[in-house]
JSON list of C-alpha atoms in Angstrom, two decimals:
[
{"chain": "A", "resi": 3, "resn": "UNK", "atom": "CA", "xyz": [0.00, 0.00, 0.00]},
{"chain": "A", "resi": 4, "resn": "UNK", "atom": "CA", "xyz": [2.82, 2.62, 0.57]},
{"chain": "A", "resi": 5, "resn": "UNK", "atom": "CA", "xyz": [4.64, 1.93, -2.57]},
{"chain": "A", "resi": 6, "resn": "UNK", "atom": "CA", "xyz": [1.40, 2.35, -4.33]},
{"chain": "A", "resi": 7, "resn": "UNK", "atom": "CA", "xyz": [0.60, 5.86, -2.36]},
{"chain": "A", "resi": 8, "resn": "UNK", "atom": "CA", "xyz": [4.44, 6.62, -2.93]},
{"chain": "A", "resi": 9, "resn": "UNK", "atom": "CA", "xyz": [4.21, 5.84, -6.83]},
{"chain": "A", "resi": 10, "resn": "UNK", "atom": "CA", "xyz": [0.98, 7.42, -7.35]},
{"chain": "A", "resi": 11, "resn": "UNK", "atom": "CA", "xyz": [2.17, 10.61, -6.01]},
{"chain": "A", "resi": 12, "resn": "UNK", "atom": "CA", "xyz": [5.22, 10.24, -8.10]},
{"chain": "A", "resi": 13, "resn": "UNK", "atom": "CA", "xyz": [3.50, 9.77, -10.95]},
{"chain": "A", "resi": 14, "resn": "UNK", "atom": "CA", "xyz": [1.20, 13.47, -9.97]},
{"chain": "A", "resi": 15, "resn": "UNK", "atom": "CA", "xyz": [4.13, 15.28, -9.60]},
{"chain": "A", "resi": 16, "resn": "UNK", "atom": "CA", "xyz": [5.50, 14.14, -13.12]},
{"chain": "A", "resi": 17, "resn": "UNK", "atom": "CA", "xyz": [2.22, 15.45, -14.77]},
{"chain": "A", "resi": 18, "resn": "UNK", "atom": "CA", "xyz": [1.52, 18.25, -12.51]},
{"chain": "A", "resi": 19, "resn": "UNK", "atom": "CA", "xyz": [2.04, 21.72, -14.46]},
{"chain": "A", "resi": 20, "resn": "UNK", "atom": "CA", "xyz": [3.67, 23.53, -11.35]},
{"chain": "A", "resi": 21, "resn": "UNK", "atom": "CA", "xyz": [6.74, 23.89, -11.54]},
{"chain": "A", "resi": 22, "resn": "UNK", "atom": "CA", "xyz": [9.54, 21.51, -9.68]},
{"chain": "A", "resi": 23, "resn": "UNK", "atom": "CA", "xyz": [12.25, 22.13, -7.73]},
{"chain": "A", "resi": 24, "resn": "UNK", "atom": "CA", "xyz": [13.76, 24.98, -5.39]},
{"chain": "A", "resi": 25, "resn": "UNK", "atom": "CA", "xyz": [12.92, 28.53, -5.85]},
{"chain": "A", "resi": 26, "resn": "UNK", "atom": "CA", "xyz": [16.83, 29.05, -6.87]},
{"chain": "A", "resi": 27, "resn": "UNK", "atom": "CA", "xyz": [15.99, 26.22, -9.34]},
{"chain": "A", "resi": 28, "resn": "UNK", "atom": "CA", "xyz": [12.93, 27.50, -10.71]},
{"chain": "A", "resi": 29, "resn": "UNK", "atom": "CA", "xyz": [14.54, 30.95, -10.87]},
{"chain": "A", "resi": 30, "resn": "UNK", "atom": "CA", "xyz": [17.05, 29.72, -13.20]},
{"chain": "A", "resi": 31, "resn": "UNK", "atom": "CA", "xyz": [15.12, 27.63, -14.94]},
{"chain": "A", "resi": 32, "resn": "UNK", "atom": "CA", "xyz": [12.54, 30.01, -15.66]},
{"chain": "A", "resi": 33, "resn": "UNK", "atom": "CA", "xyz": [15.17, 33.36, -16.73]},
{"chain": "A", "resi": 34, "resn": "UNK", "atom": "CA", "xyz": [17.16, 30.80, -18.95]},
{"chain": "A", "resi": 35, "resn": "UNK", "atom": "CA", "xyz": [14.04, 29.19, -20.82]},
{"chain": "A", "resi": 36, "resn": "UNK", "atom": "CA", "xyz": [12.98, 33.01, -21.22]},
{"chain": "A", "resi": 37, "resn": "UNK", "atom": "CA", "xyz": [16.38, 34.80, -22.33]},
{"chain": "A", "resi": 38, "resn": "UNK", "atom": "CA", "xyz": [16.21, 31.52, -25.09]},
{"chain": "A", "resi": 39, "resn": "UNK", "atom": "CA", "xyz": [12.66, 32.38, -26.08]},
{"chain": "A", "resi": 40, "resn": "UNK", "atom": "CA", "xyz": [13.48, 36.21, -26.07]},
{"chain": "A", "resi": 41, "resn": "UNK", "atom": "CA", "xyz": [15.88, 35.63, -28.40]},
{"chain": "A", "resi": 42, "resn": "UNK", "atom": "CA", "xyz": [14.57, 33.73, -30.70]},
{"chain": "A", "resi": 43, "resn": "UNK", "atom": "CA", "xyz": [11.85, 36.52, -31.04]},
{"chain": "A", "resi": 44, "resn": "UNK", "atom": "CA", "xyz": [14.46, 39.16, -31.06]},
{"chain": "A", "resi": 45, "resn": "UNK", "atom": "CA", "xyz": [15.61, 37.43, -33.93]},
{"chain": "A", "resi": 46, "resn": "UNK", "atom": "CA", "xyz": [12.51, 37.08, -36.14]},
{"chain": "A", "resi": 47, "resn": "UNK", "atom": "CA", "xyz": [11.57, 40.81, -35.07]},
{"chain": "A", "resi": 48, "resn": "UNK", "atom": "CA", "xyz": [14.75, 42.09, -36.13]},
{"chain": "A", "resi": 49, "resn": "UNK", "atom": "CA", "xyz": [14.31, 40.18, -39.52]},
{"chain": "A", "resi": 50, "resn": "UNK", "atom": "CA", "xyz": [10.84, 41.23, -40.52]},
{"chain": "A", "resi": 51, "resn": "UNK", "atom": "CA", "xyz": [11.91, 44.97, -39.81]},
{"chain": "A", "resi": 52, "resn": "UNK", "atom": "CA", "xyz": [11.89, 46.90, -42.89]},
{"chain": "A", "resi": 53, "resn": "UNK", "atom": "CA", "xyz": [15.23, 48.25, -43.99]},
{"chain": "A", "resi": 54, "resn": "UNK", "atom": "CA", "xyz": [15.93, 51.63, -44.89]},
{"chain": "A", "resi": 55, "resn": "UNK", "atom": "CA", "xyz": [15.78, 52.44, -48.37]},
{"chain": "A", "resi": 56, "resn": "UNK", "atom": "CA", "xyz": [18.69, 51.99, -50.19]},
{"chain": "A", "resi": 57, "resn": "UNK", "atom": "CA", "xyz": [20.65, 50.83, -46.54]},
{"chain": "A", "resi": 58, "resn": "UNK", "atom": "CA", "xyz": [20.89, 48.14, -44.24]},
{"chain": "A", "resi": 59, "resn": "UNK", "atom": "CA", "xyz": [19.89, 47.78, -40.76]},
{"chain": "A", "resi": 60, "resn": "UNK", "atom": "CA", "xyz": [23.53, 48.01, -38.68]},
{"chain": "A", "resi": 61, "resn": "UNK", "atom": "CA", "xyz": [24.63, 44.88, -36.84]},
{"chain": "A", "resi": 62, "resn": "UNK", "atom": "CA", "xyz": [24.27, 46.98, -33.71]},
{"chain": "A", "resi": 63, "resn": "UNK", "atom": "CA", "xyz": [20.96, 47.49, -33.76]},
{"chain": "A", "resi": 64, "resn": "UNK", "atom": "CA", "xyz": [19.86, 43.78, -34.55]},
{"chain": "A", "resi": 65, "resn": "UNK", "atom": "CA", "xyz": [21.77, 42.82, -31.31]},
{"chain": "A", "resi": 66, "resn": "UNK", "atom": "CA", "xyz": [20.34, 45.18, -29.26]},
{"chain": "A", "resi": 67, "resn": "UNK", "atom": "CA", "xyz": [16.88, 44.20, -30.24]},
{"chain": "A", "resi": 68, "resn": "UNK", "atom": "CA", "xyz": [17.77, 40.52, -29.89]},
{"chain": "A", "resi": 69, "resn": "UNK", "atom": "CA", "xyz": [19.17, 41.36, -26.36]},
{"chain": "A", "resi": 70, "resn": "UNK", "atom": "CA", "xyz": [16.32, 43.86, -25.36]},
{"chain": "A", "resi": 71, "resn": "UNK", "atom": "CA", "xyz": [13.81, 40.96, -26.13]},
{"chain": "A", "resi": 72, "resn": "UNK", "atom": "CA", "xyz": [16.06, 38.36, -24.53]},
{"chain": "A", "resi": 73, "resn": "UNK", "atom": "CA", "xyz": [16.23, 40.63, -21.73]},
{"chain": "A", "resi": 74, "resn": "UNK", "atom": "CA", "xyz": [12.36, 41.03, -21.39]},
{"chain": "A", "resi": 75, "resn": "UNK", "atom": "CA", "xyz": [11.61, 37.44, -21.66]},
{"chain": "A", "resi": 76, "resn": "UNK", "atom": "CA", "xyz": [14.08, 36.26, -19.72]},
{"chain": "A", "resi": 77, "resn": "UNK", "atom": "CA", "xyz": [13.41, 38.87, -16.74]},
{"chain": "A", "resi": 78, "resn": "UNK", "atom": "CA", "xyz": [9.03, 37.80, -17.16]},
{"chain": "A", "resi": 79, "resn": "UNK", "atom": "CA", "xyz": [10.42, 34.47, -16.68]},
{"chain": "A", "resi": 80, "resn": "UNK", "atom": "CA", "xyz": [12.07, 35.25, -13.50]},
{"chain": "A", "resi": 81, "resn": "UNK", "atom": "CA", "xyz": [9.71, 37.06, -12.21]},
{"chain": "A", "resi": 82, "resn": "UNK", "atom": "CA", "xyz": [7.03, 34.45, -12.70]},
{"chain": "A", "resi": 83, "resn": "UNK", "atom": "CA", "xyz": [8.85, 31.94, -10.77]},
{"chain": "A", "resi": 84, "resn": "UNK", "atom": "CA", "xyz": [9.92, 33.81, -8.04]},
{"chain": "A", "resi": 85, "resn": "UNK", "atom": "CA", "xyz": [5.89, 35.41, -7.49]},
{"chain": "A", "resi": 86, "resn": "UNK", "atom": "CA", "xyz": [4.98, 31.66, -7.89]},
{"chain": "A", "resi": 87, "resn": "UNK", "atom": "CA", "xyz": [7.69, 30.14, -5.60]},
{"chain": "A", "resi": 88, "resn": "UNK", "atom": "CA", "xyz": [6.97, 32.92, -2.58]},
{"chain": "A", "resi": 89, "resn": "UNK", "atom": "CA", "xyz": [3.45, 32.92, -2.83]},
{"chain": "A", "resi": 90, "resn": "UNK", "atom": "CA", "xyz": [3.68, 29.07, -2.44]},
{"chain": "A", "resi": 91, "resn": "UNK", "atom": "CA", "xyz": [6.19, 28.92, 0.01]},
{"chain": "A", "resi": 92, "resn": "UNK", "atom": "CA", "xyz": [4.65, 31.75, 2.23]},
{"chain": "A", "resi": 93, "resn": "UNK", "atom": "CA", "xyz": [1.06, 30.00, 2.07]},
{"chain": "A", "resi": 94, "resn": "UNK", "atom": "CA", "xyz": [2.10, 26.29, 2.19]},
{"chain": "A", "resi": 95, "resn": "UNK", "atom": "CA", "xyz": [-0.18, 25.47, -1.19]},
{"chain": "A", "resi": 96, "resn": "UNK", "atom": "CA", "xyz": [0.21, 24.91, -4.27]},
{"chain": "A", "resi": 97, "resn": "UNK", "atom": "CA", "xyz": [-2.98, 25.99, -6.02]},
{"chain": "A", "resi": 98, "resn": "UNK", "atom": "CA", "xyz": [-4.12, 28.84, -8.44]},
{"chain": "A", "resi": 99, "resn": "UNK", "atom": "CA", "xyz": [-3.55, 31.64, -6.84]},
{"chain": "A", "resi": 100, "resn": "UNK", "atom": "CA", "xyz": [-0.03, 31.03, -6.88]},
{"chain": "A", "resi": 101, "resn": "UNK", "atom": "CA", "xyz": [0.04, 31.12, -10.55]},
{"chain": "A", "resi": 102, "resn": "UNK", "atom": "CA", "xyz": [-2.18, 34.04, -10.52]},
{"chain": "A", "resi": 103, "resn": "UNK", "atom": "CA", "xyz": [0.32, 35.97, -8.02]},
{"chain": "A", "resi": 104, "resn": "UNK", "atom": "CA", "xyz": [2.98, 35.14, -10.77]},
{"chain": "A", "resi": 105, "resn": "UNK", "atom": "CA", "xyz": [0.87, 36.34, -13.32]},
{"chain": "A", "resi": 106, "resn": "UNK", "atom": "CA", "xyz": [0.91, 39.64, -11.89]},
{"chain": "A", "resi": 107, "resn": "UNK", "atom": "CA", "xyz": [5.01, 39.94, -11.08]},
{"chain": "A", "resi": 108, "resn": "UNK", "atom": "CA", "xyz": [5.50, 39.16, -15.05]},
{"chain": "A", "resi": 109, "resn": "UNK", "atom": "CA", "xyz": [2.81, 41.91, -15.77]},
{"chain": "A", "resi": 110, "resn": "UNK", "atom": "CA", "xyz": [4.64, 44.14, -13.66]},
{"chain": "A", "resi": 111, "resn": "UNK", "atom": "CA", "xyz": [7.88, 43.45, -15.43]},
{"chain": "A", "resi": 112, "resn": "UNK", "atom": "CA", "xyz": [6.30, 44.05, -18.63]},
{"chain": "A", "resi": 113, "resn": "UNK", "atom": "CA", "xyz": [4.60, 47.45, -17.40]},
{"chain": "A", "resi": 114, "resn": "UNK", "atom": "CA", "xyz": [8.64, 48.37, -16.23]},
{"chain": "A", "resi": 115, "resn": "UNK", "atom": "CA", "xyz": [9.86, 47.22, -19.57]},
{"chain": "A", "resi": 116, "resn": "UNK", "atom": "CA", "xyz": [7.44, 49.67, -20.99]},
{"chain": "A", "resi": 117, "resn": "UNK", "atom": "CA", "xyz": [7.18, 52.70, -18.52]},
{"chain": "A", "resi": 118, "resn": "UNK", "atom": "CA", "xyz": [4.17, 52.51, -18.35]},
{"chain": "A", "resi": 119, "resn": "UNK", "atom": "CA", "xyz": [1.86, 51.79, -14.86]},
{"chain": "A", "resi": 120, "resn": "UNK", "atom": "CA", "xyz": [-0.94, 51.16, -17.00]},
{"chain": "A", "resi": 121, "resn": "UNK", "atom": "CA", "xyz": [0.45, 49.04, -19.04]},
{"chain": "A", "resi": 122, "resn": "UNK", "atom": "CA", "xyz": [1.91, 47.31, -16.04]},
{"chain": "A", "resi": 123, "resn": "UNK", "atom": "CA", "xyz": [-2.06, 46.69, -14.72]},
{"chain": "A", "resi": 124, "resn": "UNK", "atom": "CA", "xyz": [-2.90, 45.46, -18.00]},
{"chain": "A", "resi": 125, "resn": "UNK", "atom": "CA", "xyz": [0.01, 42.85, -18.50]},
{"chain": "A", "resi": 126, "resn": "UNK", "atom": "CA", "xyz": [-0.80, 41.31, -14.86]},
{"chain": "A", "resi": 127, "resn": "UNK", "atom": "CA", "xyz": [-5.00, 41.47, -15.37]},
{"chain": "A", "resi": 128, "resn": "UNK", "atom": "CA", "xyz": [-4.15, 39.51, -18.84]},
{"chain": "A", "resi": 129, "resn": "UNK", "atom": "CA", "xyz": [-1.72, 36.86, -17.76]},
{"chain": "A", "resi": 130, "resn": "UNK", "atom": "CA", "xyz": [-3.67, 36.10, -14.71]},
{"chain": "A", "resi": 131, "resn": "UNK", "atom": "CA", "xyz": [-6.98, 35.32, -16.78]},
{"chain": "A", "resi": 132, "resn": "UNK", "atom": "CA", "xyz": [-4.82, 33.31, -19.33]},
{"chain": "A", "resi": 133, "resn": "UNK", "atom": "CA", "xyz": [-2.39, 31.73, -16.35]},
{"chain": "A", "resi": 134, "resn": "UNK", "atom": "CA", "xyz": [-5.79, 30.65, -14.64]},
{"chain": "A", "resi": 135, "resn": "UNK", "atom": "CA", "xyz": [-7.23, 29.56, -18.11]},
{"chain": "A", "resi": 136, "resn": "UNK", "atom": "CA", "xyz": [-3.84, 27.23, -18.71]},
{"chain": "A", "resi": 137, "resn": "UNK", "atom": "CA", "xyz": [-4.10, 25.95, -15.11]},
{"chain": "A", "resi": 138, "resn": "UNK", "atom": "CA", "xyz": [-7.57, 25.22, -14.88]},
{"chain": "A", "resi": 139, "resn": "UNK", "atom": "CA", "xyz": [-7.14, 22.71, -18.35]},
{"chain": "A", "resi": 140, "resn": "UNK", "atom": "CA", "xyz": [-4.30, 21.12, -16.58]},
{"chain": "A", "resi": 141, "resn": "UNK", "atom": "CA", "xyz": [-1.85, 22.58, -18.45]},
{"chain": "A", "resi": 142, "resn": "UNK", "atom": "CA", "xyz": [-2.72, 20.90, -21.67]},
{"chain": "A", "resi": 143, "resn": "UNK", "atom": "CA", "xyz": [-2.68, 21.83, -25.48]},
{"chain": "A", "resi": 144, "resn": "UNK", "atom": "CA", "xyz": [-4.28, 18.85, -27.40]},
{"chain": "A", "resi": 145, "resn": "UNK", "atom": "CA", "xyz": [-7.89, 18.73, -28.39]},
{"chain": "A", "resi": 146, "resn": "UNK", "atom": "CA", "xyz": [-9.86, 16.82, -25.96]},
{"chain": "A", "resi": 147, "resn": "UNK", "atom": "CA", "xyz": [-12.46, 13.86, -26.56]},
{"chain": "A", "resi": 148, "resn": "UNK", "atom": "CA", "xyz": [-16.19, 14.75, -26.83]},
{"chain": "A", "resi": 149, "resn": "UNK", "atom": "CA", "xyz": [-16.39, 12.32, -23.61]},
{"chain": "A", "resi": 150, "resn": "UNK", "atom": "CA", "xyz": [-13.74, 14.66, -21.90]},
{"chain": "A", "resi": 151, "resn": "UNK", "atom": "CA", "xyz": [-15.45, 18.19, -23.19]},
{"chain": "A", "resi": 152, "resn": "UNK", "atom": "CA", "xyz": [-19.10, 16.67, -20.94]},
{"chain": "A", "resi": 153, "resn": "UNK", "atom": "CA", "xyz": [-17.16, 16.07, -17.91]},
{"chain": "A", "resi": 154, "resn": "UNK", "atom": "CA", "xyz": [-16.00, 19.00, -18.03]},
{"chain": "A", "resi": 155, "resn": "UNK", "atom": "CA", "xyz": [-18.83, 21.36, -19.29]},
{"chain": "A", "resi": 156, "resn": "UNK", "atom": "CA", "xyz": [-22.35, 21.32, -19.29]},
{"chain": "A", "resi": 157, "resn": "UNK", "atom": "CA", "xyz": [-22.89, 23.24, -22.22]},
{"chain": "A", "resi": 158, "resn": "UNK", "atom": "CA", "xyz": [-21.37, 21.04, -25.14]},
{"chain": "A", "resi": 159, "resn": "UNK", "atom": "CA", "xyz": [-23.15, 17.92, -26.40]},
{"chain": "A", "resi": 160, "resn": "UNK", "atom": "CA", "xyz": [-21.55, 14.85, -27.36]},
{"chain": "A", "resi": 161, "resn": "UNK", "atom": "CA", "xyz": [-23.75, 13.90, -29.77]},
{"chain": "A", "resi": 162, "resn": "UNK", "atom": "CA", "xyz": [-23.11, 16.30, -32.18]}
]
């Protein structure tokens, strides 16, 4: 019976969408997965920007947009993981809100990025309904089943 409880909650914590590992770790994590992401998007954005006419773009400025967004990414990241890991730490549970409190640090890092405080509400009020959206589908991306879409609403009809 306690290998069973032991493997089962093994096996939760392998699909479970938070995040695993100290806050140090998650930090990390989080700021390196970003800076990559950043500057992949750097990259494209600096690539689809129209060149002056009858110029180039300089080298310079294609690396400071790739490290700008790498920056930005990377530092939304960060601050996601370490709202998340405090929040959780601080409360002793794992749930929502924690996600939602990390929403609103990477909404805040955005506003910063920006200058602007509104922009800074806007960012958090955005990825908190999408953060709780992700969580509350467990975190997944595929299509479900009709059988899966009736336990989980009441509105869609499997027969159809």
């Amino acid at each position: 019976w306690c290998f069973q409880t032991h493997l089962a909650e093994s096996t939760m914590a392998q699909n479970s969408i938070a995040p695993q590992g100290s806050l140090g770790e998650r930090l990390v994590s989080a700021a390196a997965l970003g800076a990559v992401g950043g500057g992949f998007f750097g990259a494209v954005k600096t690539s689809w920007q129209n060149s002056p006419v009858g110029g180039t773009v300089p080298f310079s400025h294609t690396v400071k947009t790739i490290g700008r967004s790498s920056l930005l990414f990377s530092s939304v990241g960060g601050a996601w993981a370490v709202g998340h890991g405090l929040s959780e730490s601080l409360r002793g549970v794992d749930d929502t809100f924690n996600t939602v409190i990390g929403a609103c640090c990477s909404g805040v890092v955005v506003g910063a990025f920006g200058r602007s405080a509104l922009l800074a509400a806007g960012a958090a009020g955005a990825m908190s309904a999408i953060a709780i959206l992700v969580d509350l589908s467990g975190g997944r991306l595929d299509q479900r089943t009709p059988e899966q879409l009736a336990r989980v609403t009441t509105f869609h009809d499997p027969s159809q």
